[in-house]
Short mmCIF file of C-alpha atoms in Angstrom, two decimals:
data_model
loop_
_atom_site.label_atom_id
_atom_site.label_comp_id
_atom_site.label_asym_id
_atom_site.label_seq_id
_atom_site.Cartn_x
_atom_site.Cartn_y
_atom_site.Cartn_z
CA MET A 1 -4.23 -14.05 25.86
CA LYS A 2 -4.89 -16.67 23.23
CA ILE A 3 -5.64 -15.12 19.86
CA ALA A 4 -6.53 -16.48 16.42
CA VAL A 5 -5.96 -14.45 13.26
CA VAL A 6 -7.70 -15.58 10.07
CA GLY A 7 -5.86 -14.49 6.93
CA THR A 8 -2.12 -13.99 6.48
CA GLY A 9 -1.87 -11.13 4.01
CA TYR A 10 -0.38 -7.73 4.88
CA VAL A 11 -2.90 -7.01 7.62
CA GLY A 12 -3.35 -10.48 9.10
CA LEU A 13 0.28 -11.57 9.19
CA VAL A 14 1.59 -8.26 10.56
CA THR A 15 -1.20 -8.20 13.16
CA GLY A 16 -0.57 -11.77 14.26
CA VAL A 17 3.20 -11.42 14.44
CA CYS A 18 3.08 -8.15 16.39
CA LEU A 19 0.46 -9.46 18.84
CA SER A 20 2.72 -12.43 19.51
CA ASP A 21 5.66 -10.09 20.03
CA ILE A 22 3.88 -8.28 22.88
CA GLY A 23 3.28 -11.56 24.68
CA HIS A 24 0.08 -13.14 23.34
CA LYS A 25 -0.16 -16.70 22.03
CA VAL A 26 -1.24 -16.36 18.41
CA GLN A 27 -2.51 -18.91 15.89
CA CYS A 28 -2.49 -17.57 12.31
CA ILE A 29 -4.92 -19.43 10.06
CA ASP A 30 -4.78 -19.69 6.27
CA ILE A 31 -6.34 -22.20 3.86
CA ASP A 32 -3.20 -22.31 1.69
CA SER A 33 -1.25 -25.28 3.10
CA GLU A 34 1.93 -24.56 1.12
CA LYS A 35 1.95 -20.97 2.41
CA VAL A 36 1.40 -22.19 5.98
CA GLU A 37 4.33 -24.63 5.77
CA LYS A 38 6.66 -21.81 4.67
CA MET A 39 5.44 -19.51 7.43
CA ARG A 40 6.07 -22.23 10.01
CA LEU A 41 9.70 -22.06 8.91
CA GLY A 42 9.75 -18.29 9.40
CA VAL A 43 9.44 -17.46 5.70
CA SER A 44 7.16 -14.51 5.01
CA PRO A 45 4.92 -14.68 1.90
CA ILE A 46 5.09 -10.88 1.59
CA TYR A 47 7.92 -8.37 1.45
CA GLU A 48 7.72 -6.24 4.56
CA PRO A 49 10.86 -4.92 6.29
CA GLY A 50 11.44 -6.50 9.70
CA LEU A 51 8.60 -9.02 9.44
CA GLU A 52 10.58 -12.23 8.97
CA GLU A 53 12.88 -11.39 11.88
CA LEU A 54 9.88 -11.06 14.21
CA MET A 55 8.34 -14.25 12.80
CA VAL A 56 11.49 -16.27 13.50
CA LYS A 57 11.82 -14.78 17.00
CA ASN A 58 8.26 -15.49 18.11
CA ILE A 59 8.07 -18.94 16.51
CA ALA A 60 11.21 -19.85 18.48
CA GLU A 61 9.67 -18.47 21.68
CA LYS A 62 6.52 -20.56 21.05
CA ARG A 63 4.10 -17.65 20.89
CA LEU A 64 3.43 -17.73 17.13
CA PHE A 65 1.86 -20.68 15.29
CA PHE A 66 0.40 -21.34 11.83
CA THR A 67 -2.35 -23.75 10.82
CA THR A 68 -4.92 -24.55 8.13
CA ASP A 69 -7.32 -26.03 10.70
CA HIS A 70 -9.97 -23.59 11.96
CA LYS A 71 -11.00 -25.83 14.86
CA GLU A 72 -7.39 -26.04 16.04
CA GLY A 73 -6.84 -22.32 15.56
CA PHE A 74 -10.03 -21.31 17.40
CA MET A 75 -9.56 -23.71 20.33
CA ASP A 76 -10.09 -21.76 23.59
CA ALA A 77 -9.36 -18.43 21.86
CA ASP A 78 -10.10 -15.22 23.74
CA ALA A 79 -10.34 -13.27 20.48
CA ILE A 80 -10.55 -14.15 16.78
CA TYR A 81 -9.34 -11.54 14.30
CA ILE A 82 -10.84 -11.46 10.80
CA ALA A 83 -8.11 -10.20 8.46
CA VAL A 84 -8.99 -11.60 5.04
CA GLY A 85 -9.15 -9.57 1.83
CA THR A 86 -12.09 -7.49 0.69
CA PRO A 87 -11.23 -7.06 -3.00
CA GLU A 88 -12.92 -4.50 -5.17
CA LYS A 89 -15.90 -5.51 -7.31
CA GLU A 90 -16.44 -4.09 -10.79
CA ASP A 91 -18.86 -1.47 -9.40
CA GLY A 92 -16.26 -0.30 -6.82
CA SER A 93 -17.92 -1.91 -3.82
CA ALA A 94 -16.09 -4.28 -1.49
CA ASN A 95 -16.41 -8.02 -2.06
CA LEU A 96 -17.28 -9.53 1.33
CA LEU A 97 -17.28 -13.17 0.26
CA PHE A 98 -14.15 -14.06 2.26
CA VAL A 99 -15.31 -12.16 5.36
CA GLU A 100 -18.67 -13.91 5.32
CA GLN A 101 -16.99 -17.30 4.93
CA VAL A 102 -14.83 -16.63 7.99
CA ALA A 103 -17.96 -15.72 9.95
CA LYS A 104 -19.45 -19.11 9.04
CA ASP A 105 -16.19 -20.88 9.95
CA ILE A 106 -16.24 -19.18 13.35
CA ALA A 107 -19.85 -20.17 13.98
CA GLU A 108 -19.17 -23.82 13.11
CA ASN A 109 -15.88 -24.23 15.01
CA VAL A 110 -15.70 -22.10 18.18
CA ASN A 111 -15.99 -24.05 21.45
CA SER A 112 -15.99 -21.21 23.98
CA ASP A 113 -17.12 -17.61 24.48
CA VAL A 114 -15.07 -15.34 22.23
CA VAL A 115 -14.80 -11.80 20.88
CA VAL A 116 -14.61 -11.55 17.07
CA VAL A 117 -12.46 -8.64 15.90
CA THR A 118 -12.78 -7.28 12.37
CA LYS A 119 -9.44 -6.02 11.02
CA SER A 120 -10.44 -6.26 7.36
CA THR A 121 -11.57 -3.01 5.78
CA VAL A 122 -15.33 -3.43 5.45
CA PRO A 123 -18.27 -1.18 4.51
CA VAL A 124 -20.37 0.39 7.23
CA GLY A 125 -22.80 -2.18 8.61
CA THR A 126 -20.62 -5.22 7.85
CA ASN A 127 -19.93 -6.02 11.51
CA ASP A 128 -23.67 -6.25 12.09
CA ARG A 129 -23.82 -8.66 9.13
CA ILE A 130 -20.92 -10.71 10.57
CA ASN A 131 -22.76 -11.01 13.89
CA GLU A 132 -25.94 -12.07 12.10
CA ILE A 133 -24.12 -14.81 10.13
CA ILE A 134 -22.41 -16.12 13.26
CA GLN A 135 -25.59 -16.20 15.35
CA THR A 136 -27.55 -17.88 12.54
CA ASN A 137 -24.96 -20.63 11.99
CA LEU A 138 -23.72 -21.11 15.57
CA VAL A 139 -23.21 -24.80 16.44
CA ASN A 140 -22.20 -24.67 20.12
CA ASN A 141 -23.87 -22.84 23.00
CA VAL A 142 -21.37 -20.00 23.33
CA LYS A 143 -21.54 -16.21 23.51
CA ILE A 144 -19.92 -14.19 20.73
CA HIS A 145 -19.57 -10.42 20.44
CA VAL A 146 -18.24 -8.57 17.39
CA VAL A 147 -15.82 -5.63 17.62
CA SER A 148 -14.44 -3.36 14.89
CA ASN A 149 -10.70 -2.65 15.16
CA PRO A 150 -9.62 -1.15 11.80
CA GLU A 151 -5.94 -1.09 10.83
CA PHE A 152 -4.01 2.01 9.79
CA LEU A 153 -0.78 0.39 8.59
CA ARG A 154 1.36 1.63 5.71
CA GLU A 155 2.86 -1.06 3.52
CA GLY A 156 6.62 -0.87 3.80
CA SER A 157 6.48 0.39 7.38
CA ALA A 158 3.73 -1.81 8.84
CA ILE A 159 5.83 -3.13 11.74
CA PHE A 160 6.85 0.38 12.77
CA ASP A 161 3.28 1.61 12.46
CA THR A 162 1.95 -1.21 14.64
CA PHE A 163 4.24 -0.26 17.51
CA ASN A 164 4.12 3.51 16.91
CA GLY A 165 0.57 4.23 15.72
CA ASP A 166 -1.26 7.50 16.33
CA ARG A 167 -4.28 5.74 17.84
CA ILE A 168 -6.06 2.41 18.13
CA VAL A 169 -9.73 2.59 17.13
CA ILE A 170 -12.13 0.18 18.81
CA GLY A 171 -15.78 0.10 17.83
CA ALA A 172 -18.04 -1.98 20.06
CA ASP A 173 -21.69 -2.12 21.03
CA ASP A 174 -20.82 -4.37 23.99
CA GLU A 175 -18.62 -2.63 26.57
CA PRO A 176 -16.87 -5.76 28.01
CA ALA A 177 -15.98 -6.89 24.47
CA GLY A 178 -14.46 -3.50 23.70
CA ASN A 179 -12.56 -3.58 26.98
CA LEU A 180 -11.08 -6.99 26.11
CA ILE A 181 -9.65 -5.66 22.85
CA GLU A 182 -8.30 -2.63 24.66
CA GLU A 183 -6.58 -4.97 27.14
CA ILE A 184 -5.07 -7.01 24.29
CA ASN A 185 -3.56 -3.86 22.79
CA LYS A 186 -2.40 -2.27 26.05
CA PRO A 187 1.26 -3.42 25.72
CA PHE A 188 1.61 -1.30 22.56
CA GLY A 189 1.27 1.81 24.73
CA ILE A 190 -0.82 3.61 22.11
CA SER A 191 -3.85 5.77 22.94
CA VAL A 192 -7.22 4.11 22.36
CA PHE A 193 -10.28 5.76 20.83
CA LYS A 194 -13.54 3.95 21.54
CA THR A 195 -16.75 4.39 19.62
CA ASP A 196 -19.67 2.39 18.22
CA LEU A 197 -19.32 -0.26 15.48
CA ARG A 198 -20.48 1.82 12.54
CA SER A 199 -18.45 4.89 13.44
CA ALA A 200 -15.30 2.73 13.68
CA GLU A 201 -16.01 1.29 10.23
CA MET A 202 -16.46 4.81 8.84
CA ILE A 203 -13.26 6.14 10.48
CA LYS A 204 -11.19 3.75 8.37
CA TYR A 205 -12.75 4.82 5.06
CA ALA A 206 -12.84 8.51 5.94
CA SER A 207 -9.17 8.50 6.94
CA ASN A 208 -7.96 6.87 3.73
CA ALA A 209 -10.23 9.02 1.58
CA PHE A 210 -8.89 12.19 3.21
CA LEU A 211 -5.25 11.16 2.63
CA ALA A 212 -6.03 10.27 -0.98
CA THR A 213 -7.64 13.71 -1.33
CA LYS A 214 -4.43 15.40 -0.09
CA ILE A 215 -2.40 13.47 -2.67
CA SER A 216 -4.71 14.34 -5.55
CA PHE A 217 -4.87 17.97 -4.38
CA ILE A 218 -1.10 18.44 -4.41
CA ASN A 219 -0.90 16.69 -7.78
CA GLU A 220 -3.39 19.17 -9.19
CA ILE A 221 -1.33 21.99 -7.70
CA SER A 222 1.78 20.48 -9.33
CA ASN A 223 0.10 20.59 -12.73
CA ILE A 224 -0.66 24.28 -12.25
CA CYS A 225 2.91 24.92 -11.04
CA GLU A 226 4.32 23.52 -14.27
CA ARG A 227 2.18 25.91 -16.30
CA ILE A 228 3.03 29.05 -14.33
CA GLY A 229 6.70 28.36 -13.58
CA ALA A 230 6.39 27.61 -9.86
CA ASN A 231 8.05 24.77 -7.95
CA VAL A 232 5.55 22.42 -6.28
CA GLU A 233 8.08 21.29 -3.68
CA ASP A 234 8.45 24.83 -2.38
CA VAL A 235 4.69 25.28 -2.52
CA ALA A 236 4.12 22.06 -0.54
CA LEU A 237 6.78 23.03 1.99
CA GLY A 238 5.17 26.42 2.51
CA MET A 239 1.72 24.84 2.86
CA GLY A 240 2.92 22.12 5.22
CA GLN A 241 4.31 24.57 7.74
CA ASP A 242 0.71 25.53 8.49
CA SER A 243 -0.24 23.27 11.43
CA ARG A 244 -3.81 23.11 10.14
CA ILE A 245 -2.56 21.44 6.95
CA GLY A 246 0.56 19.48 7.92
CA ASN A 247 3.33 18.35 5.60
CA GLN A 248 2.43 14.69 5.18
CA PHE A 249 1.00 13.37 1.89
CA LEU A 250 1.94 16.54 0.04
CA ASN A 251 4.52 14.92 -2.26
CA ALA A 252 3.62 15.45 -5.90
CA GLY A 253 4.01 12.46 -8.17
CA ILE A 254 2.24 10.15 -10.59
CA GLY A 255 -0.55 9.18 -8.22
CA TYR A 256 -1.36 6.78 -5.42
CA GLY A 257 -1.74 3.02 -5.76
CA GLY A 258 -1.64 -0.07 -3.58
CA SER A 259 -4.27 -2.11 -1.78
CA CYS A 260 -5.94 0.66 0.23
CA PHE A 261 -6.42 4.09 -1.31
CA PRO A 262 -7.80 3.07 -4.74
CA LYS A 263 -10.10 0.42 -3.29
CA ASP A 264 -11.25 2.40 -0.27
CA THR A 265 -12.02 5.62 -2.15
CA LYS A 266 -14.15 3.73 -4.67
CA ALA A 267 -15.85 1.77 -1.90
CA LEU A 268 -16.71 4.97 -0.01
CA ILE A 269 -18.21 6.44 -3.18
CA GLN A 270 -20.31 3.27 -3.46
CA ILE A 271 -21.29 3.40 0.22
CA SER A 272 -22.36 7.04 -0.20
CA GLY A 273 -24.36 6.21 -3.30
CA ASN A 274 -26.14 3.38 -1.52
CA ALA A 275 -27.06 5.88 1.20
CA GLY A 276 -28.51 8.26 -1.39
CA TYR A 277 -25.62 10.74 -1.36
CA GLU A 278 -23.31 11.59 -4.27
CA PHE A 279 -19.75 12.11 -2.99
CA GLU A 280 -18.65 14.47 -5.79
CA LEU A 281 -15.39 15.54 -4.13
CA LEU A 282 -14.16 11.95 -3.84
CA LYS A 283 -15.16 11.19 -7.41
CA GLY A 284 -12.88 14.03 -8.44
CA VAL A 285 -10.05 12.62 -6.31
CA VAL A 286 -10.29 9.27 -8.12
CA GLN A 287 -10.40 10.93 -11.55
CA VAL A 288 -7.39 13.12 -10.78
CA ASN A 289 -5.41 10.06 -9.72
CA GLN A 290 -6.28 8.20 -12.91
CA ASN A 291 -5.18 11.19 -14.98
CA GLN A 292 -1.96 11.57 -13.00
CA GLN A 293 -0.80 8.05 -13.85
CA ASN A 294 -0.60 9.11 -17.50
CA LEU A 295 1.33 12.31 -16.78
CA LEU A 296 4.81 10.97 -17.50
CA LEU A 297 3.61 9.45 -20.75
CA ASP A 298 2.16 12.79 -21.80
CA LYS A 299 5.49 14.47 -21.06
CA LEU A 300 7.34 11.78 -22.98
CA ASN A 301 5.08 12.07 -26.01
CA GLN A 302 5.54 15.85 -26.01
CA ARG A 303 9.32 15.35 -26.05
CA PHE A 304 9.48 12.66 -28.76
CA ASP A 305 7.65 12.45 -32.08
CA SER A 306 7.68 8.68 -31.69
CA ILE A 307 8.98 6.17 -29.16
CA THR A 308 8.70 3.18 -31.48
CA GLY A 309 11.89 1.16 -31.12
CA LYS A 310 13.17 3.31 -28.24
CA LYS A 311 14.93 1.40 -25.48
CA ILE A 312 13.39 2.59 -22.22
CA ALA A 313 14.64 1.84 -18.72
CA VAL A 314 11.80 1.58 -16.19
CA LEU A 315 13.09 2.13 -12.65
CA GLY A 316 10.68 0.90 -9.99
CA LEU A 317 7.53 -1.17 -10.47
CA ALA A 318 5.90 -1.49 -7.02
CA PHE A 319 3.30 1.12 -6.12
CA LYS A 320 5.63 2.46 -3.40
CA PRO A 321 9.08 1.65 -1.99
CA ASN A 322 9.73 -1.09 0.61
CA THR A 323 6.98 -3.37 -0.69
CA ASP A 324 6.53 -5.90 -3.47
CA ASP A 325 2.86 -4.93 -3.87
CA MET A 326 1.83 -4.26 -7.47
CA ARG A 327 -1.84 -3.56 -6.82
CA GLU A 328 -2.92 -0.39 -8.67
CA ALA A 329 0.73 0.49 -9.31
CA PRO A 330 1.22 3.24 -11.93
CA SER A 331 3.71 0.93 -13.66
CA ILE A 332 0.79 -1.20 -14.86
CA VAL A 333 -0.75 1.66 -16.85
CA VAL A 334 2.58 3.19 -17.94
CA THR A 335 4.25 0.01 -19.24
CA LYS A 336 1.09 -1.09 -21.05
CA ARG A 337 0.94 2.16 -23.02
CA LEU A 338 4.68 2.15 -23.75
CA ILE A 339 4.47 -1.38 -25.17
CA GLU A 340 1.45 -0.36 -27.26
CA GLN A 341 3.54 2.49 -28.69
CA GLY A 342 6.30 0.10 -29.75
CA ALA A 343 8.90 0.80 -27.06
CA GLU A 344 11.38 -1.81 -25.79
CA LEU A 345 11.31 -1.95 -21.99
CA THR A 346 13.93 -3.05 -19.50
CA ALA A 347 12.67 -2.90 -15.92
CA TYR A 348 14.21 -2.99 -12.44
CA ASP A 349 12.66 -3.18 -8.99
CA PRO A 350 14.40 -4.36 -5.79
CA ALA A 351 11.45 -6.47 -4.61
CA ALA A 352 8.45 -6.54 -6.97
CA ILE A 353 9.76 -8.25 -10.13
CA GLU A 354 8.14 -11.65 -9.48
CA ASN A 355 4.75 -10.03 -8.79
CA ALA A 356 5.22 -7.70 -11.75
CA LYS A 357 5.71 -10.63 -14.13
CA LYS A 358 2.19 -11.81 -13.27
CA LEU A 359 0.64 -8.47 -14.27
CA LEU A 360 2.83 -6.79 -16.88
CA SER A 361 3.58 -7.59 -20.51
CA SER A 362 5.71 -10.64 -21.26
CA GLU A 363 7.67 -8.41 -23.66
CA ILE A 364 9.38 -6.61 -20.77
CA THR A 365 12.96 -7.59 -19.90
CA TYR A 366 13.70 -7.69 -16.16
CA VAL A 367 17.14 -7.04 -14.68
CA ASN A 368 18.72 -7.04 -11.24
CA SER A 369 20.15 -3.53 -10.95
CA VAL A 370 19.67 0.09 -11.94
CA GLU A 371 22.90 -0.13 -13.96
CA GLU A 372 21.64 -3.05 -16.05
CA ALA A 373 18.37 -1.28 -16.78
CA LEU A 374 20.07 1.94 -17.89
CA LYS A 375 22.81 0.39 -20.01
CA GLY A 376 22.31 1.40 -23.64
CA SER A 377 18.87 2.92 -23.06
CA ASP A 378 17.49 5.94 -24.92
CA LEU A 379 15.62 7.30 -21.90
CA ALA A 380 14.65 6.38 -18.33
CA LEU A 381 11.39 6.53 -16.40
CA ILE A 382 11.39 6.57 -12.59
CA LEU A 383 8.12 5.15 -11.25
CA THR A 384 8.98 4.19 -7.64
CA GLU A 385 11.17 6.16 -5.22
CA TRP A 386 13.23 3.27 -3.88
CA SER A 387 16.34 4.39 -1.97
CA LYS A 388 18.50 2.44 -4.46
CA ILE A 389 17.13 4.72 -7.16
CA LYS A 390 17.17 7.97 -5.17
CA GLU A 391 20.78 7.34 -4.15
CA PHE A 392 21.92 6.29 -7.62
CA PRO A 393 24.75 8.64 -8.74
CA LEU A 394 23.51 11.16 -11.30
CA GLU A 395 26.76 11.02 -13.28
CA ASN A 396 26.08 7.37 -14.09
CA TYR A 397 23.07 8.20 -16.24
CA LYS A 398 25.34 9.80 -18.83
CA LYS A 399 27.91 7.00 -18.54
CA LEU A 400 25.39 4.20 -19.07
CA MET A 401 22.70 5.60 -21.38
CA LYS A 402 22.88 6.40 -25.08
CA GLU A 403 21.52 9.78 -24.13
CA ALA A 404 20.85 10.89 -20.55
CA ILE A 405 17.13 11.73 -20.67
CA VAL A 406 15.21 11.08 -17.46
CA PHE A 407 11.49 11.34 -16.71
CA ASP A 408 11.12 11.25 -12.94
CA GLY A 409 7.60 10.51 -11.72
CA ARG A 410 8.59 10.71 -8.04
CA ASN A 411 10.85 13.78 -7.88
CA CYS A 412 13.75 11.69 -6.60
CA TYR A 413 16.48 14.25 -7.29
CA GLU A 414 17.05 17.85 -6.29
CA LEU A 415 17.00 20.16 -9.29
CA SER A 416 20.19 21.84 -8.12
CA ASP A 417 21.97 18.47 -8.20
CA VAL A 418 20.62 17.58 -11.63
CA LYS A 419 21.87 20.87 -13.06
CA GLU A 420 25.44 19.86 -12.22
CA HIS A 421 25.29 16.96 -14.68
CA GLU A 422 24.69 16.50 -18.41
CA ILE A 423 21.14 15.25 -17.99
CA GLU A 424 17.86 16.24 -19.61
CA TYR A 425 15.42 15.93 -16.74
CA TYR A 426 11.62 16.09 -16.47
CA SER A 427 9.87 15.82 -13.09
CA ILE A 428 6.46 16.59 -11.56
CA GLY A 429 5.43 20.18 -10.80
CA ARG A 430 8.96 21.53 -11.19
CA PRO A 431 10.84 23.29 -14.01
CA ASN A 432 12.44 21.02 -16.61
CA VAL A 433 16.23 20.82 -16.67
CA LYS A 434 17.73 21.03 -20.11
CA LYS A 435 20.96 19.25 -20.83
CA GLN A 436 23.94 21.54 -20.53
CA LYS A 437 27.64 20.99 -20.96
CA VAL A 438 29.31 20.64 -17.59
CA LEU A 439 32.70 22.36 -17.43
CA VAL A 440 35.41 20.26 -15.88
CA GLU A 441 38.34 22.11 -14.33
CA LYS A 442 41.72 21.10 -15.73
#
């Protein structure tokens, strides 16, 4: 089929590229002409493993195209996907300005009957609003139906998730329109769950809110574990073996970040409030996450009387590994407070440095390796569990640092391994490891 995708961020670009890879002819539309020119050359504007390879392949096979022209992009399209951002407003609600603009662009430019598919994460009732805007501004005599098809992609594994998802949710109040979207997705071979528009919108928010709740729950458990001498990893493992609970999203750390969980939890609280219901549980989830981002700093300040003038290596800046996304990353809060306390920061991240420079203090020094960050440092903070950090040899901390003191916000190392080296080690929800002299056999 012929498909148009409006917006080329994480959701739009991955959606467009993967739809082209299963055989559809896809036009990706973005108003940024410089960005479009790069994408035409197979250069991805975002860091996502495997994405550029699929872009190059499908551009070469003439299934994937990029344009700034809505009329060109919409020409004879069977479906138009809305995949623009819905950034968070100050009150926590979703800003629908970009979505509403796309609806107007569709109304003014479509020349044939088409199904409009909302991929953007939008509050309940937004698809009705999109339909209203389109019908009010429609120029040509065509029929348009709106379908909700929320995404459930994880940044860093979005390509894998597209081809290996648990389900595809389709919300439609017009059966033929819903069937068309099911047909488009059939080559993925993933089970389809059909429902009405508003239920589909709610499934997206409810899913993310539940996962965020699991993360905040295990982080609260980790804080108790530290106080009573338990190990949160063993606790999580024991919990996760219960099929009713499952083992996913039970990794203790310094909180969630990124483009989805923080925004979607706040938006759902706002949606609930607008409906006259106070979502107290979710408010607690958000507060726990905010507190958790300061946990490493609290540990550090308990260990040192002052960190003024201390040289600190910050390992990892992105909110999670395999992405360059800095949105709501704990590194934003942590580095800001460290700078305020007079520390000297040297930071490393395999992918997010350029995005980090736009958000973090200009006083931070950025380097290209873990070794460079650690060299001559007084202590190290691990904020993102990149494989390059998790696989970094423990013996090198002592070799490179003035003193091997590590605060690990992602529990990257096994305690048994740490104990074999001369490292002072603080992690989340686990016993601290005090530095001890390692005996070397002669």
